[in-house]
Tab-separated table of C-alpha atoms in Angstrom:
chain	number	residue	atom	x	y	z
A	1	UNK	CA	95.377	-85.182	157.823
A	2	UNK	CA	93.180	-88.222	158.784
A	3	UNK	CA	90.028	-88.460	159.915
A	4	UNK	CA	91.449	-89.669	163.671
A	5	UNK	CA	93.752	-87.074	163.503
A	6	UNK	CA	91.262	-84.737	163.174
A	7	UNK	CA	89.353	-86.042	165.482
A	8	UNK	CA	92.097	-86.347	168.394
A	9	UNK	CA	93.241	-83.075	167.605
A	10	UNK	CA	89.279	-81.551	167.630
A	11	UNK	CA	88.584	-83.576	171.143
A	12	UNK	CA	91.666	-80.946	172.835
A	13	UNK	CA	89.993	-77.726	171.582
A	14	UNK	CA	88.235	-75.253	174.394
A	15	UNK	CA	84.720	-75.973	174.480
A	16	UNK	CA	82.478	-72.948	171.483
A	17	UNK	CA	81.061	-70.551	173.880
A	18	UNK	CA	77.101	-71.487	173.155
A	19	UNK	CA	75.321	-68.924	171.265
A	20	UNK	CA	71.920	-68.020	173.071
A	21	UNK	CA	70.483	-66.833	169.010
A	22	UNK	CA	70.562	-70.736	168.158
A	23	UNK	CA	70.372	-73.205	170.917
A	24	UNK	CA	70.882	-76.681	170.091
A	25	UNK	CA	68.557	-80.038	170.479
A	26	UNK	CA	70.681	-80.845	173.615
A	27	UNK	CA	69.608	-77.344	175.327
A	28	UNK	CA	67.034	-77.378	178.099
A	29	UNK	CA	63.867	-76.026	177.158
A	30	UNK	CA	64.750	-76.733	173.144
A	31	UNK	CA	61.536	-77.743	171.107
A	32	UNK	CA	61.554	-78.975	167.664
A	33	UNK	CA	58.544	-78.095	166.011
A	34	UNK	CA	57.383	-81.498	164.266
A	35	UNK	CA	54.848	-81.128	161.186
A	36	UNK	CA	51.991	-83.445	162.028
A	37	UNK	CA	49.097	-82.739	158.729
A	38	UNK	CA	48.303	-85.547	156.715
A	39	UNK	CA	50.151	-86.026	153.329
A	40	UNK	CA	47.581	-86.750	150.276
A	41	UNK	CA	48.088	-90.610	148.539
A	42	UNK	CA	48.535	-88.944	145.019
A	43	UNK	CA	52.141	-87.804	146.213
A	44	UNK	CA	53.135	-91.325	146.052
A	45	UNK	CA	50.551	-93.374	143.911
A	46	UNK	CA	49.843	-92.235	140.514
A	47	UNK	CA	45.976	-93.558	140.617
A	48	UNK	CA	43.234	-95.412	142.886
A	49	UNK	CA	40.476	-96.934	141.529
A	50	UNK	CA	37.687	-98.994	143.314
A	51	UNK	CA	37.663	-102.849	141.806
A	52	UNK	CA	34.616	-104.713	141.707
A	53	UNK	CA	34.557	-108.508	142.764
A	54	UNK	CA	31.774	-110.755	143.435
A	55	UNK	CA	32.113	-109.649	147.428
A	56	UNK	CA	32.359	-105.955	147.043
A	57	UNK	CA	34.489	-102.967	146.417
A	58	UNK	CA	38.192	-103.065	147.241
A	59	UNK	CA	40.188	-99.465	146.773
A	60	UNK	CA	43.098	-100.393	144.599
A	61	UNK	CA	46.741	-97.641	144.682
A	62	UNK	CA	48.852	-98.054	141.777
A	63	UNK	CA	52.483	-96.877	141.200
A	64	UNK	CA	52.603	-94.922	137.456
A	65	UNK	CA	53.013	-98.193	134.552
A	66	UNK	CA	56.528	-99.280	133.905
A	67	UNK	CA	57.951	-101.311	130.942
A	68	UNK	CA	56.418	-104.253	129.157
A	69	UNK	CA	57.067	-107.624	130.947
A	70	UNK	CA	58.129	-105.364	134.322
A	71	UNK	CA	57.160	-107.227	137.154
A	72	UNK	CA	53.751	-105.760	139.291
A	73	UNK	CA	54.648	-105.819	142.895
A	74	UNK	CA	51.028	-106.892	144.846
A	75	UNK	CA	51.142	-105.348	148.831
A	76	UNK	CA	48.911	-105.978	151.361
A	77	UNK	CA	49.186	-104.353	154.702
A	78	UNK	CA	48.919	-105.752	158.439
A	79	UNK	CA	46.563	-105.787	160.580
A	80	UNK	CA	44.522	-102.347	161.285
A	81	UNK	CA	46.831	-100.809	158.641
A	82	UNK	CA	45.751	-99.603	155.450
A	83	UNK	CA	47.222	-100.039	151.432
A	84	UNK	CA	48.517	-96.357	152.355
A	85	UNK	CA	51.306	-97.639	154.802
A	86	UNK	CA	52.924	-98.595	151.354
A	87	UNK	CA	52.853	-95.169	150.027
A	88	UNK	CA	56.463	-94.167	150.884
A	89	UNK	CA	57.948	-97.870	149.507
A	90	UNK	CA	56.461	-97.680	146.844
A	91	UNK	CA	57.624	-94.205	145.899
A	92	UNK	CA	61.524	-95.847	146.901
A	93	UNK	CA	61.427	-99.154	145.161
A	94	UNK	CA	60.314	-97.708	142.013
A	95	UNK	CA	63.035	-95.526	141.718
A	96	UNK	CA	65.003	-98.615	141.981
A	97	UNK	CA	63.953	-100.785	139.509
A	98	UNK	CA	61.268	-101.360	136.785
A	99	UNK	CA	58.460	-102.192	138.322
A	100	UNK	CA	54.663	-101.657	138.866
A	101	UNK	CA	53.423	-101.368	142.488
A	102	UNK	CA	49.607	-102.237	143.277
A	103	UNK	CA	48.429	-101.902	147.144
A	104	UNK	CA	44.950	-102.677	148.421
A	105	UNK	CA	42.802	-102.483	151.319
A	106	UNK	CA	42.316	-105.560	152.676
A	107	UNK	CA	38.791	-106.223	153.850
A	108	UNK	CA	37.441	-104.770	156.362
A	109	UNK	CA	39.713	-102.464	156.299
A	110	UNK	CA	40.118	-98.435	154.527
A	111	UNK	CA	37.930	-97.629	151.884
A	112	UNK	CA	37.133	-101.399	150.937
A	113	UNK	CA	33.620	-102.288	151.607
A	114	UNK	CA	32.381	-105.876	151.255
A	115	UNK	CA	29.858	-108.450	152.061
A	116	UNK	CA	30.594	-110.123	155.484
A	117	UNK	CA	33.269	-107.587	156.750
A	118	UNK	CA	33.935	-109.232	159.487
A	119	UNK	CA	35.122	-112.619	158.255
A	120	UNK	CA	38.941	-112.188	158.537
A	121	UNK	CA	39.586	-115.959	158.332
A	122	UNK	CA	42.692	-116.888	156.335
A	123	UNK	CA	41.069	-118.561	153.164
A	124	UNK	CA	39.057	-115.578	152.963
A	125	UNK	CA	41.730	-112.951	152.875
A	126	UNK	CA	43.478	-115.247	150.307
A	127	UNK	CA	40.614	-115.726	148.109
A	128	UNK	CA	39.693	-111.748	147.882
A	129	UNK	CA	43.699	-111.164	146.613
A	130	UNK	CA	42.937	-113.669	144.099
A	131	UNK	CA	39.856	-112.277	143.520
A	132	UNK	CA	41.080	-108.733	142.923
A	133	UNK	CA	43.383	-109.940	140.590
A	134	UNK	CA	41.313	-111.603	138.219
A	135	UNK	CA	39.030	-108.592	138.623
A	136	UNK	CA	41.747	-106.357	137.066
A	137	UNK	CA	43.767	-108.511	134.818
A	138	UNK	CA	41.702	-111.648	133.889
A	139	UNK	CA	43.902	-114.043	132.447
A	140	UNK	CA	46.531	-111.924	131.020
A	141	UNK	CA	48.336	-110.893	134.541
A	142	UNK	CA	51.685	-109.881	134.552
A	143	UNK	CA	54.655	-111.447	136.748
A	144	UNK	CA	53.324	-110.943	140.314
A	145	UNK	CA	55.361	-110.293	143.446
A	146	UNK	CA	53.231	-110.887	146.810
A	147	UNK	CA	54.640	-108.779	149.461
A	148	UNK	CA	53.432	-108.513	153.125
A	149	UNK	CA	53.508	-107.181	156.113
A	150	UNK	CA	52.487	-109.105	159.827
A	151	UNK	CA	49.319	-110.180	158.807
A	152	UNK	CA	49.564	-109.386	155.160
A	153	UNK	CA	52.848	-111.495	155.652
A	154	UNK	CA	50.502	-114.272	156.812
A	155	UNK	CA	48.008	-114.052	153.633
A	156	UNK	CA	50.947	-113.859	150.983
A	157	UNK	CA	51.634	-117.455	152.066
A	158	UNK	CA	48.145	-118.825	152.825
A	159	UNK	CA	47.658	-117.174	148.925
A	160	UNK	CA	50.601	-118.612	147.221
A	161	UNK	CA	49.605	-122.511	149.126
A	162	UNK	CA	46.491	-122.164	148.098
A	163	UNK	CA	47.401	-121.015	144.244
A	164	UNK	CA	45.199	-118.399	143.691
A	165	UNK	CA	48.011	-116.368	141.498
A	166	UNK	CA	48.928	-118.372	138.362
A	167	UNK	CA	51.578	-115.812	137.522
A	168	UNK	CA	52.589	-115.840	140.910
A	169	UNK	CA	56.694	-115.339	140.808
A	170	UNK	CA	57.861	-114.469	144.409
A	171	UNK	CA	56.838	-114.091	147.858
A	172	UNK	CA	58.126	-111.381	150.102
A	173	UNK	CA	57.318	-111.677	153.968
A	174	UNK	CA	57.891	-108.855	156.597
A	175	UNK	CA	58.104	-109.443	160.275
A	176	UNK	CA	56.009	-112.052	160.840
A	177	UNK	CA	57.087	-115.422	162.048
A	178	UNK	CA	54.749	-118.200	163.420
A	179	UNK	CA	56.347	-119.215	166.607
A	180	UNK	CA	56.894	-115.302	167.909
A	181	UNK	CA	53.379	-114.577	166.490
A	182	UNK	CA	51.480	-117.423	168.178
A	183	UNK	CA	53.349	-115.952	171.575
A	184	UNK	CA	52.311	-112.455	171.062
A	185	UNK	CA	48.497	-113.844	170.696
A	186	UNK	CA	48.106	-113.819	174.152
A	187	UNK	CA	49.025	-110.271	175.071
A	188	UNK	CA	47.457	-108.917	172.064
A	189	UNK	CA	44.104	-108.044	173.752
A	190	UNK	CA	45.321	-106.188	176.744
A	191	UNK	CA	47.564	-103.990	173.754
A	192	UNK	CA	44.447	-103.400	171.972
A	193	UNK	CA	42.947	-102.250	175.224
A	194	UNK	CA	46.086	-100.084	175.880
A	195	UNK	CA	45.550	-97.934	172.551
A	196	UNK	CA	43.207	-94.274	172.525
A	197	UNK	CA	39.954	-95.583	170.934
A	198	UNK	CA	39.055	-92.177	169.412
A	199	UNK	CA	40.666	-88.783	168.753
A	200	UNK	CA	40.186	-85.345	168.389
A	201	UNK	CA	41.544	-84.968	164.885
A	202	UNK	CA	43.295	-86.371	162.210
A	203	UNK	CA	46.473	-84.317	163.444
A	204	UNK	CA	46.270	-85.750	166.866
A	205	UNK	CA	46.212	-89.173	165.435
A	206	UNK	CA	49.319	-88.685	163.713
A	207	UNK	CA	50.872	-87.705	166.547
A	208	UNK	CA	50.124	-90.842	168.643
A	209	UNK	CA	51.072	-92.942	166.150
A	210	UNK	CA	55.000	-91.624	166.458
A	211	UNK	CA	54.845	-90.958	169.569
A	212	UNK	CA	53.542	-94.968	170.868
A	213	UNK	CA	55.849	-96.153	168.470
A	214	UNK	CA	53.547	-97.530	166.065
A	215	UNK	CA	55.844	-96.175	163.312
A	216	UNK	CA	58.648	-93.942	163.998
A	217	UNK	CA	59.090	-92.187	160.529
A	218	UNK	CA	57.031	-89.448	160.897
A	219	UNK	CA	56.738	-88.940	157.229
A	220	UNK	CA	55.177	-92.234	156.618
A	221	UNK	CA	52.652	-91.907	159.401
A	222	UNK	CA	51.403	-88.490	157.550
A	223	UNK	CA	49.957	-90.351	155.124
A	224	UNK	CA	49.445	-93.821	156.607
A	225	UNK	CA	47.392	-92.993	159.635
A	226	UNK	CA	44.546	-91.151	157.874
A	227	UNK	CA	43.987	-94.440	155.972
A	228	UNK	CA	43.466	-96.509	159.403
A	229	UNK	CA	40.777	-93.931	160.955
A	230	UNK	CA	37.172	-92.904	160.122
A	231	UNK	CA	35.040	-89.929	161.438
A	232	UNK	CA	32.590	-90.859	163.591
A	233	UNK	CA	29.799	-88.855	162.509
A	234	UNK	CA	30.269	-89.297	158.703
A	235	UNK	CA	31.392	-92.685	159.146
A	236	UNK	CA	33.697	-92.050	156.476
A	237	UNK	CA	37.572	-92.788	156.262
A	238	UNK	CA	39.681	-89.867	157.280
A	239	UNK	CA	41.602	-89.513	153.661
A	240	UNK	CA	38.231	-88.230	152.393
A	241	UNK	CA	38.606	-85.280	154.359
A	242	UNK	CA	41.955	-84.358	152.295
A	243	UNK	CA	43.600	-81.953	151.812
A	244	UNK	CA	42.064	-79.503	155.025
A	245	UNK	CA	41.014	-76.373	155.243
A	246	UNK	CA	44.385	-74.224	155.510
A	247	UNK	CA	42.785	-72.611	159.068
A	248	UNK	CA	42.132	-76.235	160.608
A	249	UNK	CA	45.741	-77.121	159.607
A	250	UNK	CA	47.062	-73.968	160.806
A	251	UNK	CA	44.718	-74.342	163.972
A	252	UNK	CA	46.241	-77.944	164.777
A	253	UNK	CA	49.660	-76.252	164.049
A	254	UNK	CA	49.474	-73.918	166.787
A	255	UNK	CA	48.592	-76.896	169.257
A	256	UNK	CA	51.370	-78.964	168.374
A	257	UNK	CA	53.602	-76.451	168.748
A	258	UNK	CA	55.702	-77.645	171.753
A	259	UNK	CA	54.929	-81.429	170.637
A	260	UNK	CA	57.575	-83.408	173.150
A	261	UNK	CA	55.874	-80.567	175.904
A	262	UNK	CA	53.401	-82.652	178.676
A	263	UNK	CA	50.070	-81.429	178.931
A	264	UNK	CA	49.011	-80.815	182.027
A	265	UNK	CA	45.264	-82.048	183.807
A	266	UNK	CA	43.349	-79.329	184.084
A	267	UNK	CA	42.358	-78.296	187.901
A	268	UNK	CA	39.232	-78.876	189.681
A	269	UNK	CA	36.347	-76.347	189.730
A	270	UNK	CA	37.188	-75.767	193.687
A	271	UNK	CA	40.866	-75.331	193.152
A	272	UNK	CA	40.512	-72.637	190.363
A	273	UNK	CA	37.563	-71.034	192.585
A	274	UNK	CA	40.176	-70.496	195.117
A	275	UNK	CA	42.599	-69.101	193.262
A	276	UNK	CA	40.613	-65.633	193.066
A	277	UNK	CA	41.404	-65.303	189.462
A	278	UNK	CA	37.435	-64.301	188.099
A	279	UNK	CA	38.704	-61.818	184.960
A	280	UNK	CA	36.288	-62.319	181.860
A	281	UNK	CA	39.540	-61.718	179.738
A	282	UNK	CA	40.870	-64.676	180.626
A	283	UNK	CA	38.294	-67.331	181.056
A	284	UNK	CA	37.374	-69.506	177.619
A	285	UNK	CA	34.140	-68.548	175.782
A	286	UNK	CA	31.271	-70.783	177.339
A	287	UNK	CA	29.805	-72.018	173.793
A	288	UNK	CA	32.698	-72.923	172.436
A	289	UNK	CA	32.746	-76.241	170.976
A	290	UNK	CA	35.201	-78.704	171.930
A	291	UNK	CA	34.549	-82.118	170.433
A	292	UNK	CA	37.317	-84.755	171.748
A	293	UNK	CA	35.878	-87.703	169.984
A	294	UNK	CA	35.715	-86.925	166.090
A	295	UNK	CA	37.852	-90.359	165.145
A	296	UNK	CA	38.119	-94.005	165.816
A	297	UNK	CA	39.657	-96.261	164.548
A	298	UNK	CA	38.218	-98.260	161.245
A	299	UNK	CA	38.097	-101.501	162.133
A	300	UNK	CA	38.007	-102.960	165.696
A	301	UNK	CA	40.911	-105.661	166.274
A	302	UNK	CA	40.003	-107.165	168.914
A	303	UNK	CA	36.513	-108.365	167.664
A	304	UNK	CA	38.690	-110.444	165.105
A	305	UNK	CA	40.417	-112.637	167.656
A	306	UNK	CA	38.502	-115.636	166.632
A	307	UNK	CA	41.298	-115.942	163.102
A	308	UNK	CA	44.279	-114.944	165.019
A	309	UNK	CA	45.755	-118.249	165.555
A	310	UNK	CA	43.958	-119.068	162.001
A	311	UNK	CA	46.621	-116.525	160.364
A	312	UNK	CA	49.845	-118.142	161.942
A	313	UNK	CA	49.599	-121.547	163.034
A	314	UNK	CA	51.596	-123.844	160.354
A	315	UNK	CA	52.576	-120.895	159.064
A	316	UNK	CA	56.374	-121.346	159.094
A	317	UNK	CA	56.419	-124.841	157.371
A	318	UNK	CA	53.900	-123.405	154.957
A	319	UNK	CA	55.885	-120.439	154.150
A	320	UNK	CA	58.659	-123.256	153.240
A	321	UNK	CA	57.034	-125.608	151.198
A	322	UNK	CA	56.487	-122.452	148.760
A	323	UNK	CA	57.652	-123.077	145.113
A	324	UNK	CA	58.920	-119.831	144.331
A	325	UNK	CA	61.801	-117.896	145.391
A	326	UNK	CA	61.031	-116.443	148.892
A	327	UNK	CA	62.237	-113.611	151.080
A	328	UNK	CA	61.731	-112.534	154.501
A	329	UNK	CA	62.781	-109.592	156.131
A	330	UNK	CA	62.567	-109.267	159.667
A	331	UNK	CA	63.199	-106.448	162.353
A	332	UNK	CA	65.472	-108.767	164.528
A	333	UNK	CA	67.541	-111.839	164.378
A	334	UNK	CA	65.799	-113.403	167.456
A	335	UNK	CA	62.079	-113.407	165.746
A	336	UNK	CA	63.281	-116.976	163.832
A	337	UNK	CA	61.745	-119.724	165.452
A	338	UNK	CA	63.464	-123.394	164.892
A	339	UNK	CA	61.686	-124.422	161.576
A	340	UNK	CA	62.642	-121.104	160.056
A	341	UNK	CA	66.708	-121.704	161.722
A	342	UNK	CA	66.724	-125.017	159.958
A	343	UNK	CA	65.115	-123.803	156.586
A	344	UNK	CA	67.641	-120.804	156.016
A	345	UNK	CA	70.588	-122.841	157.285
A	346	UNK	CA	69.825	-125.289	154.136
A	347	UNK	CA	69.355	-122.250	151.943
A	348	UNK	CA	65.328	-122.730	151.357
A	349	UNK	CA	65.147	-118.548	151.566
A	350	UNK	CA	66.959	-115.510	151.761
A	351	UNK	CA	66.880	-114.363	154.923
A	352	UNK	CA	67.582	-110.183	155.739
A	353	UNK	CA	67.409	-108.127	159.224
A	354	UNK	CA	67.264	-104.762	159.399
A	355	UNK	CA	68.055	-103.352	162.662
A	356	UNK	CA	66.707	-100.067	164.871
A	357	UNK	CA	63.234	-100.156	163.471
A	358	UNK	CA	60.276	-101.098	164.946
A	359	UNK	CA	57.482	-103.619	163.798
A	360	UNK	CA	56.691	-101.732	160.575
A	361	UNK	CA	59.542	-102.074	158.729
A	362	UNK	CA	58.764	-100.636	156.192
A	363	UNK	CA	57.495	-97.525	157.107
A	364	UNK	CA	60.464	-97.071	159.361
A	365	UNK	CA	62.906	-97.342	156.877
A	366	UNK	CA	61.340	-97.579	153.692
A	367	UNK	CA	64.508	-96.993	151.389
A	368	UNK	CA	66.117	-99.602	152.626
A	369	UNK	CA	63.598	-102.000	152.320
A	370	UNK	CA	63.273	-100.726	148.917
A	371	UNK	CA	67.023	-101.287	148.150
A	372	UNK	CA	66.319	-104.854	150.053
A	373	UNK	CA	63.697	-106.106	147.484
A	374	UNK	CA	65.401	-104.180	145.051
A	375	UNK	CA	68.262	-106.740	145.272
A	376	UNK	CA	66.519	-109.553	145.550
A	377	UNK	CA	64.409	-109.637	142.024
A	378	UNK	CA	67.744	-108.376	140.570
A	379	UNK	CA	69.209	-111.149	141.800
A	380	UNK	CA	66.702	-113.453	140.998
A	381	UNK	CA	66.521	-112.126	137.655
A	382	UNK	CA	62.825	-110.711	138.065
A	383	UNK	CA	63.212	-107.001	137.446
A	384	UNK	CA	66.073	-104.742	136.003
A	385	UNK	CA	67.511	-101.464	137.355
A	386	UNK	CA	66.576	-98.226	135.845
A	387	UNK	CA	69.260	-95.632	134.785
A	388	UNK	CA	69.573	-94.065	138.319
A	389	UNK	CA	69.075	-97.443	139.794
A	390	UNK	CA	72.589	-96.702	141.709
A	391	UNK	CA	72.282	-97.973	145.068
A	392	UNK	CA	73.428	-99.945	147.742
A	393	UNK	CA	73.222	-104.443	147.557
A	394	UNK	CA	72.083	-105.672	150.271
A	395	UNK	CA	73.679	-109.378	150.451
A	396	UNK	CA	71.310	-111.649	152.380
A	397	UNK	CA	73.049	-111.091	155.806
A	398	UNK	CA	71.503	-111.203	159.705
């Protein structure tokens, strides 16, 4: 029988009668119970080491070493991100091919401390991944892949213009295109603005990141978001709080228990007074402690506005005039301004689009991204396939 056999013949059946014991997603008053505790980096990297340059310390995640003359995949992260919004692609694309991946934080931002934090200006972002490089592999650096996201999109090609990777190979961009960029600029404060500025623990972070959309795989924000928050007594970065205490996870548990559930505003003194209810039993314990604002956010965004248009302007006819096989993946077809139309139309890059995914592609859909690159060094001849390498070529395609 075919499958639209089957499925003619399954469309005339009677309608199950629905069994109360398991109700399904569809059912009023259903609630999936969504795990929101932080995951720990070493589930993805194998080490993390702090590398010392002449400006300060940068944390460094590397993927476990793969075979001699492997290519070393270099990944910076966007804007207000962290090297940990990596984690799951790296754990993909290594399972792919032979490979070494190495993700940073980018100054200013996670556990990398430097002079002059808040200089975000193009040159400077360039020169640290240059930096970094030469701090860890002098003059004997392997083939090097720089791969971006948004604003880490932006530094891979003010890096490989300004030739601060002689073993520089490729350059992989993610969702970030000049014209679309430069537009976005002007709402970008009022977004900022629009975001929590501190919350009441790591947990509750998490959960605002899937829920505002920030990244919709709710596996990668487990260990991504702890990376882009700090605690604001310690002052330190929330992954230095990992793993909790088994009773705060379990305690964070038990809120988050109805997570798509609504809280509701609590009432005013005079409204509760009126409802006559005055039993001891039931009223919460006057000293206990209830501290809303243990987080914020690492680094504040919108004090950097000065580079914005630093990062993107030229960027498009810069990210052309690149030497070296080039890739960009973007989250829609309608992000490619007209120098970009006219560049992959006379075949100066490979050009992919992934759709139903938001801005972070790949934290979305990491395993796609993965099978994405994964392609395109094959292709290019930069990397070879390990013995499970079986999995699905992505042709570049719109």
């Amino acid at each position: 029988m075919s499958s639209l056999q089957r499925v003619m013949m399954k469309s005339r059946l009677p309608p199950m009668c629905p069994n109360p014991r398991f109700p399904k997603p569809s059912d009023r008053g259903f609630r999936r119970q969504t795990d929101y505790n932080p995951l720990m980096w070493d589930e993805f990297f194998a080490e993390k080491k702090d590398v010392e340059t002449g400006k300060g310390k940068f944390r460094v995640y590397l993927s476990a070493p793969s075979e001699p003359g492997a290519p070393l995949l270099v990944l910076l992260h966007g804007g207000g991100f962290s090297a940990l919004s990596w984690a799951h692609f790296s754990s993909e694309v290594t399972k792919l091919i032979h490979c070494q991946c190495l993700a940073f934080d980018i100054r200013g931002h996670g556990d990398t401390y430097t002079e002059e934090e808040d200089d975000l200006s193009a040159e400077r972002l360039a020169t640290d991944v240059g930096d970094v490089m030469q701090a860890m592999y002098g003059e004997s650096a392997p083939p090097i892949i720089l791969m971006g996201h948004s604003m880490g999109g932006a530094i891979c090609v003010h890096a490989a213009n300004m030739f601060v990777l002689p073993s520089l190979i490729g350059v992989v961009v993610i969702d970030v295109v000049e014209g679309t960029a430069l537009e976005a600029l002007a709402s970008m404060q009022s977004f900022l603005r629009s975001r929590p500025t501190t919350f009441k623990s790591i947990q509750h972070a998490i959960e605002w990141c899937v829920r505002s959309g920030q990244v919709r795989n709710v596996e990668s924000a487990r260990v991504s978001m702890p990376g882009q928050i700090i605690n604001i007594e310690t002052k330190q970065l929330a992954t230095n709080e990992l793993p909790l205490k088994e009773d705060s996870a379990a305690e964070e548990k038990l809120e988050f228990k109805h997570p798509n559930a609504i809280a509701e505003d609590a009432e005013c003194g005079d409204t509760a007074s009126s409802s006559g209810n005055d039993d001891p039993a039931i009223q919460p314990p006057a000293n206990a402690p209830v501290n809303l604002r243990k987080y914020a956010w690492r680094i504040d965004l919108s004090k950097s506005e000065k580079y914005w248009e630093g990062w993107f302007s030229g960027l498009s006819q810069k990210f052309l005039d690149i030497h070296v096989p080039k890739l960009l993946l973007l989250a829609g077809i309608d992000n490619l301004d007209r120098a970009l139309t006219v560049g992959q139309m006379q075949g100066k890059f490979q050009l992919q689009v992934l759709a139903r995914c938001g801005h972070a592609v790949h934290e979305d859909r990491p395993h796609e991204v993965a099978e994405v690159l994964a392609t395109y060094l094959i292709r290019n001849r930069f990397a070879q396939p390990t013995t499970d390498g079986q999995f699905l070529r992505h042709l570049p395609a719109c």
